[in-house]
XYZ file of C-alpha atoms in Angstrom:
787
model
C 0.151 0.115 -0.032
C 1.520 3.381 -0.831
C 2.169 5.770 1.707
C -0.394 8.383 0.446
C -3.338 5.767 0.700
C -2.390 5.184 4.364
C -3.128 8.966 5.032
C -6.639 8.844 3.296
C -7.535 5.568 4.735
C -6.566 6.746 8.459
C -9.014 9.891 7.879
C -11.782 7.481 8.148
C -11.308 7.471 11.820
C -14.015 10.001 12.709
C -15.023 11.224 16.269
C -18.688 10.406 16.923
C -18.727 11.328 20.611
C -21.067 13.361 23.053
C -20.674 17.187 23.393
C -18.334 16.696 26.216
C -15.803 14.575 24.387
C -12.161 16.317 23.496
C -10.839 16.807 20.328
C -8.307 14.244 19.390
C -5.194 14.548 17.142
C -2.839 11.785 16.007
C 0.514 12.071 13.828
C 0.403 9.713 10.947
C 3.688 10.270 9.231
C 4.840 6.475 9.731
C 2.014 4.338 10.464
C 0.156 1.573 8.291
C -3.705 1.272 8.235
C -4.452 -1.017 10.943
C -1.689 0.396 13.284
C -3.242 3.873 12.530
C -6.822 2.870 13.305
C -5.930 1.033 16.297
C -4.072 4.063 17.507
C -6.917 6.468 17.034
C -9.844 3.777 18.682
C -7.472 3.524 21.765
C -7.687 7.063 22.735
C -11.590 6.551 23.726
C -14.407 8.558 22.436
C -13.589 7.147 18.750
C -15.689 5.341 16.659
C -14.965 4.340 12.908
C -17.669 5.050 10.116
C -16.432 1.969 8.119
C -15.185 -1.356 8.984
C -12.127 -2.776 7.879
C -13.849 -5.126 5.749
C -15.582 -2.192 4.105
C -12.292 -0.513 3.329
C -11.098 -3.294 1.841
C -13.954 -3.460 -0.918
C -15.241 -0.880 -3.658
C -15.210 2.077 -1.271
C -11.322 1.404 -0.762
C -10.848 1.056 -4.460
C -12.149 4.494 -4.985
C -10.007 5.946 -2.426
C -6.663 4.195 -3.826
C -7.650 5.792 -7.357
C -7.762 9.156 -5.874
C -4.912 11.263 -7.094
C -4.397 12.991 -3.595
C -5.067 12.832 0.124
C -7.869 15.719 -0.177
C -9.571 13.804 -3.049
C -9.255 10.339 -1.408
C -10.725 11.526 1.718
C -13.631 13.205 -0.066
C -14.509 9.802 -1.863
C -14.263 8.342 1.659
C -16.518 10.775 3.312
C -19.197 10.674 0.553
C -22.807 9.835 1.913
C -21.288 9.574 5.514
C -22.672 12.782 6.897
C -19.570 14.244 7.385
C -17.258 16.577 5.931
C -13.713 17.984 6.286
C -11.650 21.267 6.212
C -8.122 21.883 5.700
C -6.638 23.433 8.699
C -3.232 23.861 7.436
C -0.725 22.120 5.335
C -1.030 18.295 5.584
C -3.962 19.007 8.506
C -7.499 18.164 8.194
C -10.397 18.627 10.554
C -13.130 16.153 10.110
C -16.581 17.403 11.274
C -20.384 16.630 11.109
C -22.165 17.864 7.903
C -24.991 20.296 9.252
C -28.468 19.495 8.082
C -29.988 21.908 5.673
C -30.847 25.280 7.285
C -28.683 24.727 10.451
C -25.588 26.477 11.408
C -22.040 24.967 10.556
C -21.412 25.018 14.373
C -20.357 21.618 15.023
C -19.602 19.411 17.964
C -16.183 17.655 18.679
C -13.754 17.130 16.110
C -10.953 14.970 15.207
C -7.540 16.868 14.112
C -5.564 14.395 11.923
C -2.283 15.619 10.718
C 0.534 14.260 8.043
C 3.718 15.299 9.345
C 4.996 13.877 5.971
C 3.477 17.028 4.457
C 4.987 19.585 6.428
C 8.858 20.774 6.099
C 11.003 20.654 2.979
C 9.856 16.908 1.723
C 7.171 17.089 -0.576
C 4.553 14.444 -0.353
C 3.140 15.043 -4.104
C 4.162 16.675 -6.921
C 2.334 17.452 -10.388
C 5.065 18.528 -12.559
C 5.564 15.143 -14.264
C 1.982 14.164 -14.982
C -0.869 16.494 -14.096
C -2.047 14.484 -11.393
C -0.231 14.632 -8.186
C 2.237 11.730 -7.772
C 4.835 10.892 -4.937
C 8.474 11.622 -5.880
C 8.875 7.744 -5.982
C 6.335 7.228 -8.668
C 8.186 9.573 -11.271
C 11.070 7.906 -13.130
C 13.026 11.243 -13.591
C 14.938 13.815 -11.202
C 12.259 15.881 -9.339
C 12.711 18.280 -6.562
C 10.372 20.610 -4.528
C 11.185 24.009 -2.880
C 8.330 24.235 -0.382
C 6.626 27.086 1.126
C 8.238 26.414 4.744
C 12.033 26.107 2.993
C 10.846 29.662 1.324
C 9.748 31.421 4.704
C 12.399 30.058 6.539
C 15.347 31.286 4.251
C 13.254 34.480 3.594
C 13.391 33.785 -0.351
C 11.605 36.497 -2.100
C 12.723 36.418 -5.753
C 12.711 33.499 -8.324
C 16.594 33.948 -8.248
C 16.444 33.357 -4.705
C 14.323 30.280 -4.894
C 15.986 28.579 -7.531
C 19.323 29.137 -6.201
C 18.503 26.480 -3.496
C 17.412 23.933 -5.905
C 19.603 20.971 -6.609
C 21.396 21.084 -10.080
C 19.981 24.496 -11.138
C 22.552 27.217 -12.099
C 21.320 30.699 -11.886
C 23.229 33.563 -13.607
C 22.384 37.049 -13.355
C 21.375 39.326 -16.333
C 20.953 42.495 -14.455
C 19.659 43.873 -11.284
C 16.265 42.125 -11.576
C 16.601 39.310 -14.022
C 18.667 35.913 -14.409
C 19.249 33.016 -16.524
C 18.232 29.587 -15.196
C 20.116 26.412 -16.348
C 20.144 22.866 -15.755
C 22.123 19.931 -17.060
C 23.711 22.759 -19.491
C 20.253 23.746 -21.026
C 17.900 26.444 -20.488
C 14.692 25.610 -18.136
C 11.210 25.685 -19.480
C 8.171 27.048 -17.249
C 4.525 25.689 -16.460
C 2.073 28.105 -14.645
C -0.289 25.673 -12.681
C 0.593 22.925 -15.100
C -0.079 24.922 -18.168
C 2.625 24.856 -20.549
C 4.486 27.817 -21.847
C 6.704 27.956 -25.068
C 8.805 30.843 -23.704
C 11.273 30.006 -21.226
C 12.188 30.896 -17.425
C 14.588 33.193 -18.753
C 13.199 35.817 -21.177
C 10.055 36.390 -18.648
C 10.004 38.722 -15.949
C 8.732 36.392 -12.752
C 6.393 36.967 -9.951
C 7.410 37.528 -6.342
C 7.635 34.306 -4.378
C 4.879 35.490 -1.764
C 2.419 34.093 -4.712
C 3.498 30.762 -4.598
C 2.858 27.444 -2.313
C 5.716 25.546 -3.848
C 8.046 25.538 -6.928
C 8.380 22.188 -8.422
C 11.404 21.186 -10.762
C 11.798 18.257 -12.982
C 15.253 18.314 -14.552
C 15.889 16.805 -17.944
C 13.896 16.852 -21.181
C 10.007 17.481 -20.369
C 8.529 17.537 -23.898
C 5.887 14.980 -22.995
C 3.509 17.385 -21.379
C 5.247 20.658 -22.431
C 6.050 20.400 -26.192
C 8.702 22.414 -27.604
C 11.566 23.422 -25.395
C 15.151 22.970 -24.260
C 16.096 19.536 -22.514
C 17.192 21.309 -19.378
C 14.071 20.614 -17.598
C 10.855 22.346 -16.546
C 9.753 24.667 -13.583
C 6.102 24.195 -12.458
C 5.142 27.326 -10.290
C 2.091 26.376 -8.232
C 0.037 29.447 -6.920
C -1.537 29.388 -3.337
C -5.226 28.457 -3.529
C -8.176 29.563 -1.425
C -8.815 27.259 1.520
C -11.880 26.245 3.183
C -10.679 27.352 6.670
C -10.057 30.756 7.564
C -6.412 31.857 7.848
C -4.367 34.994 7.926
C -0.435 35.003 7.778
C 1.462 38.496 7.508
C 5.055 39.489 7.803
C 7.344 42.371 7.946
C 10.926 42.851 7.588
C 13.917 45.107 7.295
C 17.454 44.406 6.218
C 20.819 45.602 4.960
C 20.919 48.403 2.516
C 17.411 49.837 3.622
C 15.880 46.617 2.533
C 12.059 47.024 3.548
C 9.374 44.186 2.875
C 5.867 43.300 4.160
C 3.519 40.598 3.111
C 0.139 39.573 3.777
C -2.046 36.727 2.981
C -5.791 35.896 3.905
C -7.905 33.005 2.964
C -11.124 31.579 4.115
C -15.087 30.901 3.305
C -17.062 33.650 1.636
C -20.235 31.918 2.143
C -22.101 30.046 4.859
C -21.975 26.509 3.130
C -17.972 27.146 2.672
C -18.615 26.185 -0.911
C -17.019 29.677 -1.852
C -13.801 30.251 -0.917
C -11.279 33.336 -1.579
C -7.748 34.329 -1.101
C -5.830 37.571 -0.855
C -2.140 37.867 -1.285
C -0.241 40.961 -1.157
C 3.501 41.942 -1.298
C 5.443 45.368 -1.053
C 9.249 45.845 -1.148
C 11.316 48.922 -1.240
C 15.037 48.259 -1.241
C 18.545 49.171 -2.009
C 21.312 47.193 -3.156
C 24.827 46.545 -2.059
C 26.286 48.439 -5.097
C 25.732 52.091 -5.199
C 22.931 54.284 -6.420
C 20.552 51.344 -7.672
C 16.947 51.486 -5.992
C 14.100 49.045 -6.497
C 10.330 49.266 -5.901
C 8.052 46.212 -6.402
C 4.437 45.456 -5.211
C 2.361 42.362 -6.023
C -1.300 41.346 -5.523
C -3.231 38.472 -6.087
C -7.014 37.724 -5.964
C -8.465 34.194 -6.332
C -11.617 32.577 -5.786
C -12.584 28.921 -5.571
C -16.075 27.511 -5.905
C -17.234 24.020 -5.031
C -20.601 23.268 -6.961
C -20.520 19.842 -5.335
C -17.911 17.612 -3.809
C -17.198 16.464 -7.128
C -17.159 19.795 -9.249
C -15.073 22.690 -8.534
C -14.268 26.027 -10.337
C -11.313 28.615 -9.730
C -10.292 31.946 -10.831
C -7.406 34.237 -10.062
C -5.915 37.490 -11.153
C -2.377 38.716 -10.328
C -0.612 41.873 -11.126
C 3.114 43.059 -10.388
C 5.001 46.293 -10.760
C 8.700 46.464 -10.602
C 10.639 49.761 -10.794
C 14.189 49.627 -10.857
C 16.082 52.996 -11.174
C 19.831 52.871 -12.139
C 19.810 49.139 -13.033
C 23.088 47.388 -13.070
C 24.477 44.823 -15.775
C 27.663 44.009 -14.162
C 31.386 44.876 -14.138
C 33.549 44.959 -17.102
C 37.137 43.316 -16.645
C 40.549 44.691 -17.080
C 42.131 44.841 -20.460
C 45.147 42.847 -18.833
C 45.279 39.136 -18.971
C 46.860 36.610 -16.698
C 49.422 34.248 -17.463
C 46.630 31.661 -19.164
C 45.440 34.484 -21.543
C 42.127 35.225 -19.410
C 41.009 38.712 -19.075
C 41.556 39.887 -15.309
C 38.389 40.409 -13.283
C 38.729 43.875 -11.382
C 39.315 43.784 -7.813
C 37.319 46.629 -6.606
C 35.153 47.379 -3.809
C 31.834 45.722 -4.153
C 29.767 48.800 -4.026
C 31.315 49.882 -7.036
C 28.695 51.182 -9.602
C 29.961 52.343 -13.074
C 26.591 53.084 -14.689
C 24.791 56.425 -14.754
C 21.793 57.166 -12.413
C 19.153 58.057 -14.820
C 19.092 54.414 -15.924
C 15.694 52.608 -15.245
C 13.976 49.338 -15.987
C 10.222 49.041 -15.558
C 8.092 46.052 -15.503
C 4.268 45.459 -15.174
C 3.147 41.778 -15.305
C -0.405 40.386 -15.166
C -1.736 36.887 -14.982
C -5.291 35.716 -15.281
C -6.211 32.058 -14.843
C -8.989 29.941 -14.788
C -10.083 26.162 -14.084
C -12.836 23.939 -13.810
C -12.380 19.927 -12.569
C -15.035 17.259 -12.009
C -14.290 14.202 -10.283
C -16.448 11.093 -11.331
C -17.408 8.299 -9.150
C -15.061 5.875 -11.119
C -12.092 7.743 -9.851
C -11.594 9.825 -13.052
C -10.740 13.397 -13.180
C -11.373 15.973 -15.910
C -9.739 19.371 -15.707
C -9.665 22.270 -18.089
C -7.331 25.232 -17.382
C -6.733 28.555 -19.022
C -3.839 30.906 -18.402
C -3.449 34.442 -19.774
C -0.233 36.199 -18.949
C 1.267 39.675 -20.310
C 4.082 41.819 -19.453
C 5.427 45.142 -20.316
C 9.046 46.338 -20.038
C 10.434 49.729 -20.652
C 14.369 50.509 -20.160
C 16.823 53.059 -20.937
C 20.247 52.944 -19.551
C 23.845 53.272 -20.461
C 26.316 50.233 -20.222
C 30.107 49.523 -20.589
C 31.154 48.575 -24.212
C 34.681 47.803 -23.478
C 37.186 46.426 -20.868
C 39.221 48.819 -18.432
C 42.246 49.893 -20.274
C 45.198 48.602 -17.992
C 47.229 51.929 -18.580
C 44.735 54.706 -18.920
C 41.885 53.263 -16.876
C 39.287 54.397 -19.279
C 36.812 52.564 -21.245
C 33.620 53.225 -23.591
C 30.157 53.395 -23.118
C 26.878 52.778 -25.279
C 23.278 53.964 -24.402
C 20.184 52.156 -25.344
C 16.372 52.493 -25.070
C 13.490 50.109 -25.680
C 10.094 48.886 -24.753
C 8.187 45.698 -25.422
C 4.642 44.160 -25.051
C 4.513 40.579 -24.629
C 1.484 38.063 -23.953
C 0.710 34.382 -23.964
C -2.608 32.488 -24.001
C -2.436 28.865 -22.840
C -4.942 26.293 -22.503
C -4.532 22.519 -21.121
C -7.290 20.020 -21.236
C -6.854 16.610 -19.639
C -8.538 13.578 -18.228
C -7.017 10.965 -15.804
C -8.094 7.807 -13.983
C -7.953 4.203 -13.343
C -8.909 1.237 -15.022
C -8.815 -2.501 -14.541
C -6.915 -4.860 -16.931
C -5.724 -8.498 -16.175
C -6.991 -8.497 -12.850
C -4.636 -5.235 -12.235
C -5.375 -1.566 -11.797
C -3.728 0.796 -14.116
C -3.834 4.672 -14.756
C -4.406 6.439 -18.033
C -3.761 10.166 -18.760
C -4.591 11.768 -22.046
C -4.923 15.656 -23.055
C -4.520 18.191 -25.113
C -2.778 21.798 -24.647
C -2.042 24.750 -26.891
C -0.538 28.295 -26.720
C 0.075 31.200 -28.467
C 3.179 33.508 -27.359
C 3.921 37.001 -29.043
C 5.447 40.068 -28.673
C 6.150 43.540 -30.221
C 8.973 45.516 -29.350
C 10.894 48.812 -30.406
C 14.223 50.003 -29.647
C 16.990 52.718 -30.339
C 20.721 53.325 -29.688
C 21.878 56.392 -28.423
C 25.532 57.826 -28.676
C 28.556 56.207 -27.957
C 30.925 57.772 -25.252
C 34.247 56.872 -25.492
C 37.295 57.298 -23.210
C 35.542 57.483 -20.018
C 37.536 57.424 -16.668
C 36.612 54.413 -14.837
C 34.580 55.506 -11.717
C 33.929 59.014 -13.247
C 30.349 59.213 -14.616
C 30.000 62.757 -15.365
C 30.343 62.319 -19.143
C 27.367 60.277 -19.062
C 24.608 62.786 -19.543
C 21.159 61.161 -20.232
C 20.676 61.487 -23.996
C 17.535 61.635 -25.957
C 17.149 58.437 -27.877
C 14.792 58.063 -30.524
C 13.207 54.512 -31.566
C 14.796 53.510 -34.930
C 13.818 49.851 -35.051
C 10.790 47.598 -34.350
C 9.810 43.916 -34.585
C 6.963 41.577 -33.915
C 7.011 37.664 -33.322
C 4.300 35.109 -32.789
C 4.572 31.553 -32.108
C 2.008 28.969 -31.861
C 2.294 25.454 -30.835
C -0.465 22.939 -29.755
C -0.342 18.865 -29.462
C -2.193 16.121 -27.884
C -0.428 13.905 -25.290
C -0.987 10.840 -23.490
C 0.744 8.799 -20.462
C -0.113 5.133 -19.443
C 0.965 3.751 -15.929
C 0.966 -0.006 -16.081
C 1.191 -2.022 -13.153
C 3.117 -5.079 -14.229
C 3.288 -6.705 -10.946
C 3.369 -5.430 -7.276
C 6.679 -3.918 -7.325
C 6.839 -3.205 -11.030
C 5.351 -0.190 -12.867
C 5.917 0.962 -16.556
C 5.365 4.564 -17.578
C 4.837 5.126 -21.408
C 3.803 7.898 -23.331
C 4.107 10.163 -26.304
C 2.954 13.709 -27.511
C 2.395 15.025 -31.113
C 3.422 18.687 -31.486
C 2.556 21.157 -34.275
C 4.551 24.440 -34.102
C 4.796 27.450 -36.170
C 7.073 30.701 -35.721
C 6.692 33.836 -37.548
C 8.090 37.242 -37.608
C 8.470 40.474 -39.345
C 9.694 44.134 -38.704
C 7.314 46.944 -38.001
C 7.513 50.521 -37.423
C 9.903 52.353 -36.946
C 11.633 49.956 -39.207
C 10.384 49.455 -42.472
C 7.518 47.432 -42.501
C 7.566 43.875 -43.883
C 5.393 40.928 -44.500
C 5.567 37.887 -42.112
C 8.319 35.818 -42.458
C 8.019 32.045 -41.638
C 10.681 30.803 -39.041
C 10.578 27.206 -37.358
C 7.845 24.788 -38.146
C 6.765 21.543 -37.317
C 3.723 19.226 -38.012
C 2.556 16.272 -35.481
C 6.153 15.712 -34.535
C 5.839 12.874 -32.294
C 7.816 12.890 -28.929
C 7.862 9.439 -27.210
C 8.895 8.822 -23.222
C 9.279 5.794 -21.196
C 10.202 4.748 -17.853
C 10.286 1.781 -15.501
C 9.859 1.866 -11.812
C 10.738 -1.176 -9.707
C 10.042 -1.213 -5.725
C 12.862 -3.109 -4.069
C 11.141 -2.510 -0.956
C 8.418 -0.476 0.869
C 11.235 2.391 1.094
C 13.623 1.931 -1.984
C 12.585 2.281 -5.729
C 15.012 1.711 -8.828
C 14.017 3.543 -11.930
C 15.087 3.816 -15.603
C 13.547 6.259 -18.160
C 14.094 7.269 -21.774
C 12.876 11.043 -23.118
C 12.975 12.466 -26.577
C 14.414 15.938 -27.592
C 12.560 18.224 -30.073
C 13.639 21.836 -30.766
C 12.902 23.664 -34.042
C 15.632 25.948 -35.435
C 15.654 28.970 -37.351
C 19.036 29.065 -38.966
C 18.998 29.117 -42.920
C 19.522 25.712 -44.739
C 21.975 25.394 -47.588
C 19.836 25.212 -50.521
C 16.981 27.213 -48.947
C 14.568 26.902 -46.237
C 15.415 26.390 -42.446
C 17.243 23.673 -40.694
C 15.428 20.499 -39.414
C 14.410 20.588 -35.440
C 17.120 19.546 -33.169
C 16.402 16.150 -31.552
C 18.141 13.637 -29.293
C 17.467 11.878 -26.298
C 18.106 11.572 -22.556
C 18.715 8.094 -20.535
C 18.489 8.324 -16.884
C 18.910 5.651 -14.106
C 18.450 6.300 -10.399
C 17.039 5.326 -7.016
C 14.627 7.001 -4.817
C 14.053 6.198 -1.020
C 11.959 7.123 1.768
C 14.241 6.713 4.799
C 13.733 7.117 8.576
C 10.057 5.745 8.560
C 9.335 8.181 5.654
C 10.477 11.416 7.055
C 13.701 11.582 4.647
C 13.689 11.464 0.831
C 16.770 10.498 -0.969
C 17.596 10.322 -4.591
C 20.531 9.411 -6.874
C 20.336 9.944 -10.659
C 22.736 9.301 -13.626
C 21.995 10.896 -16.916
C 23.289 11.180 -20.265
C 21.880 13.590 -23.020
C 22.688 13.609 -26.749
C 21.519 16.589 -28.552
C 21.708 16.311 -32.341
C 21.096 18.045 -35.611
C 22.362 21.454 -34.225
C 23.334 23.938 -36.500
C 26.677 23.532 -38.232
C 28.249 26.198 -40.364
C 28.213 24.889 -44.163
C 31.279 26.508 -45.626
C 31.628 24.002 -48.366
C 28.142 24.575 -49.634
C 28.151 28.495 -48.825
C 31.601 29.758 -48.711
C 29.983 33.169 -47.393
C 29.162 31.460 -44.224
C 25.418 32.155 -44.323
C 24.021 28.844 -44.450
C 23.974 25.844 -41.976
C 23.814 21.974 -42.145
C 22.175 19.949 -39.413
C 25.532 18.215 -38.518
C 26.298 19.418 -34.809
C 26.299 17.155 -31.840
C 26.721 17.581 -27.954
C 26.521 15.531 -24.801
C 25.664 16.348 -21.424
C 25.969 13.833 -18.785
C 26.653 13.581 -14.999
C 25.010 12.585 -11.787
C 23.037 14.028 -8.953
C 22.284 13.484 -5.102
C 19.729 14.846 -3.193
C 18.345 14.534 0.428
C 15.063 16.286 1.700
C 13.264 15.957 4.864
C 13.556 15.397 8.746
C 16.691 13.126 9.441
C 16.429 14.095 13.139
C 13.626 15.295 15.535
C 13.356 19.141 15.037
C 15.714 19.340 12.097
C 14.634 19.988 8.393
C 17.283 19.387 5.543
C 17.491 20.111 1.789
C 20.787 19.169 0.333
C 21.925 18.372 -3.308
C 25.400 17.585 -5.087
C 25.549 17.818 -8.949
C 28.242 16.329 -11.138
C 27.996 17.663 -14.720
C 30.088 17.247 -17.808
C 29.234 18.636 -21.302
C 31.068 18.425 -24.560
C 30.945 19.192 -28.136
C 30.941 15.883 -29.950
C 30.739 17.347 -33.567
C 31.252 21.159 -34.169
C 33.360 22.958 -36.862
C 35.431 25.046 -34.035
C 34.806 23.596 -30.783
C 34.850 19.885 -31.251
C 36.149 18.366 -28.085
C 35.596 21.566 -25.911
C 33.285 21.873 -22.891
C 29.695 22.674 -24.476
C 28.117 24.481 -21.490
C 31.079 26.424 -20.055
C 29.261 28.395 -17.694
C 27.939 25.276 -15.811
C 30.325 24.234 -12.973
C 31.612 20.629 -12.854
C 30.736 20.319 -9.260
C 27.805 22.202 -7.288
C 26.918 21.694 -3.647
C 23.615 22.927 -1.960
C 22.781 22.792 1.425
C 20.133 24.375 3.974
C 19.006 22.993 7.428
C 16.972 24.520 10.187
C 16.843 22.860 13.837
C 14.075 23.677 16.057
C 15.299 23.137 19.781
C 12.730 20.885 21.771
C 9.776 22.239 23.405
C 10.627 21.111 26.733
C 14.542 22.116 26.905
C 16.209 25.226 27.988
C 16.225 26.484 24.332
C 12.675 26.163 23.785
C 11.199 28.318 20.940
C 14.487 28.920 19.206
C 15.473 27.812 15.955
C 19.124 27.864 14.220
C 19.553 27.458 10.365
C 22.775 26.916 8.293
C 23.478 26.322 4.687
C 25.810 26.712 1.901
C 25.963 27.109 -1.873
C 29.365 26.065 -3.415
C 30.432 25.365 -6.833
C 33.743 24.842 -8.885
C 35.265 27.160 -11.499
C 33.059 28.418 -14.319
C 33.825 30.455 -17.410
C 31.712 33.209 -19.381
C 27.842 32.910 -19.874
C 27.961 34.722 -22.906
C 30.345 32.871 -25.437
C 33.670 34.357 -24.546
C 35.308 30.777 -24.210
C 38.692 31.012 -22.852
C 38.721 34.607 -22.190
C 36.903 35.395 -18.847
C 37.213 32.579 -16.157
C 35.500 32.470 -12.575
C 37.300 30.803 -9.746
C 35.387 28.267 -7.350
C 33.450 29.689 -4.430
C 31.607 28.717 -1.245
C 29.327 30.950 0.437
C 27.785 30.089 4.127
C 24.100 31.224 5.211
C 22.711 31.345 8.485
C 19.503 31.921 10.440
C 18.380 32.173 13.845
C 14.810 32.257 14.877
C 12.498 32.441 18.043
C 8.854 31.336 18.424
C 7.432 34.029 20.411
C 4.007 32.387 21.107
C 1.647 30.336 19.360
C 0.966 32.798 16.492
C 4.329 34.984 16.446
C 8.089 34.624 15.446
C 10.761 36.339 14.634
C 13.785 35.425 12.624
C 17.094 36.954 11.703
C 18.743 35.908 8.301
C 22.278 36.403 7.805
C 23.556 35.658 4.151
C 27.204 35.382 3.289
C 28.002 35.009 6.972
C 31.806 34.961 6.833
C 31.589 37.833 4.024
C 33.522 36.040 1.454
C 34.262 38.379 -1.583
C 33.486 36.376 -4.881
C 32.428 36.872 -8.669
C 28.998 34.940 -8.534
C 29.074 34.729 -12.290
C 31.295 36.081 -15.048
C 30.427 37.191 -18.656
C 32.016 39.286 -20.844
C 35.161 41.822 -21.025
C 32.442 44.566 -21.282
C 30.081 43.682 -18.464
C 27.957 40.919 -16.837
C 30.701 40.146 -14.329
C 28.804 40.241 -10.899
C 30.074 40.125 -7.255
C 28.209 38.258 -5.122
C 26.284 39.619 -2.198
C 28.270 40.613 0.833
C 27.007 39.725 4.346
C 23.758 40.971 4.738
C 21.116 40.829 7.380
C 17.394 40.535 7.403
C 14.878 40.669 10.578
C 11.514 39.319 9.886
C 8.368 39.234 12.017
C 5.693 36.921 11.187
C 1.909 36.292 12.614
C -0.145 33.493 11.702
C -3.982 33.233 12.703
């Protein structure tokens, strides 16, 4: 019996005593069905709605077919006269359903809590198959950044969050944007399961106050997502309205005048609790460790959820965010001098050094509207339709260094630029999933369709070049008037049908197989102020089939071995010799590994080995086209390595998230780079750790907690094609935290990042810019309340 089923069946133990009875509570993190029922009954005043014989019959089968604990619980309680409310993460209150027309006031309750759903260990994830599955049911590498870890570490941006996830390489673009990589490739994104063609990198992301958790699948994810780089996909899961009232807030102040506040309120909006709402707001006003830059950001999300019946639910949400960065920063240049190995020397200056004019700005406004409807059938099947509309506008004007700093004169050149853009995407996802019987065994089938249109229209202009500026002297960089001189418009449409079959071949053996058909079309053209032109067709594909297969073998109740195969499919736009564009990039990933639930399920451990081959890459055809304007489908690269991850509670009071990644990439066939590293900016070794320990409630340090973590990586090179010219050294950064639980509802914490004030470059780019110092030691004091 799977662990989530034990949770659902235990919730059948309901309190049916008189008014004088006391509420009962039990922790079910590691108990089986019979033991849990016995434990509840032994508390006294407890009776079971269903006999264990009933639970072995049809009702038990329906519960087993449910995709998650709440769905299983609902099926178990149907027709019983009882209902439940979610009182917190992994905690449910069972109560009598009041007769029609009577108050919802209830007599004594049984509070049942699943400790496995709190902390850093995720009980269920949906990134790999729409329906929530335990990580051990997924034959791929998956990680989850939970709400508890987000709050304990004080993570507020997408850069902050993904920096903590095993195998993810975060590289800064500027003050408020970053690139995200895994296994040497870019990461894709899904919004509550609705796939998006554009990846994580080109999109301005929401504040983390919006999300309940962040799910990451590493490796090709084309089965459910369609076209995308094979690094993996991030599923951003928003907070949802809850049936039980709750209110939480936080206020913080930190280094460099960093001030922040959040509020989150949820609960029922009608007497029957069928209509629920949630409001999340966040506001930030902050400086940075480098001079002059200042940022303001606010976010607001309103959400409604309506339960037409226990089986049918509708949801709607709207989110908006404004971000205003004055004097944005794109990193330092290098010195023009080179070291003994021929690398440009990184500047050794004060980390507060800011070398761009203060009139620069970046403005972002982002909105997202989403809606969903789902229905659960009596036979265990679920049908769901989701819509997502996201749009954002950016407006920028700034100057940036356009050369290295001359070693003798200490001078460099600057360019100025201005631009704005409007981006929009509309996505839809429809699927049905459920169990079926075949050859005496129960299996599960998923099939669906999704589609998306992604479009943008932008215009830009270049201002004057200012040469020979003394480094550190910004007086020559007066704000210029910059006219828009070019414009472009781009549209990408993709759609596809997908299916995934989970066959139970034997009690310990499950086969997962699936495929997707993808149609894809990109087109673009110049618009005013450029000379207008007709649409030009870019990459295109018709019903391209992407297969997937995986095998899971349960060695024991604690350990699962797995192996999987996934296809790669990425359309290309380079011109092909003889006309047209190149055929899509294709390839595959092989992954084998093991996943385990250790220490009675408190600690999850995983080990994965992977090998990616990416073929049909653009290869310059100097034979067929000596001018160098045409390409062949001839390039090939390889990415291989292994990952180790732990998440959960290895000791009483200790939460832990730890991961190690070993990555090697190489060009197997390429005109200029054969034999060299492909993803030069991806470190060979990467270590991530965060732990938080709560002292025992009956000890001298009751109420206190301490956290400690580190981010470490081996040397890496430029993120922007300067292959051997800009190289970074290895570094290790230690972070810490101390917290105190003031009372049952209030807590205070002090986060200390870069505890030992290590001076280092977090990432390197070109001789001109994109070389970023890591943040010096910083403090953030946060007060939280929860009701």
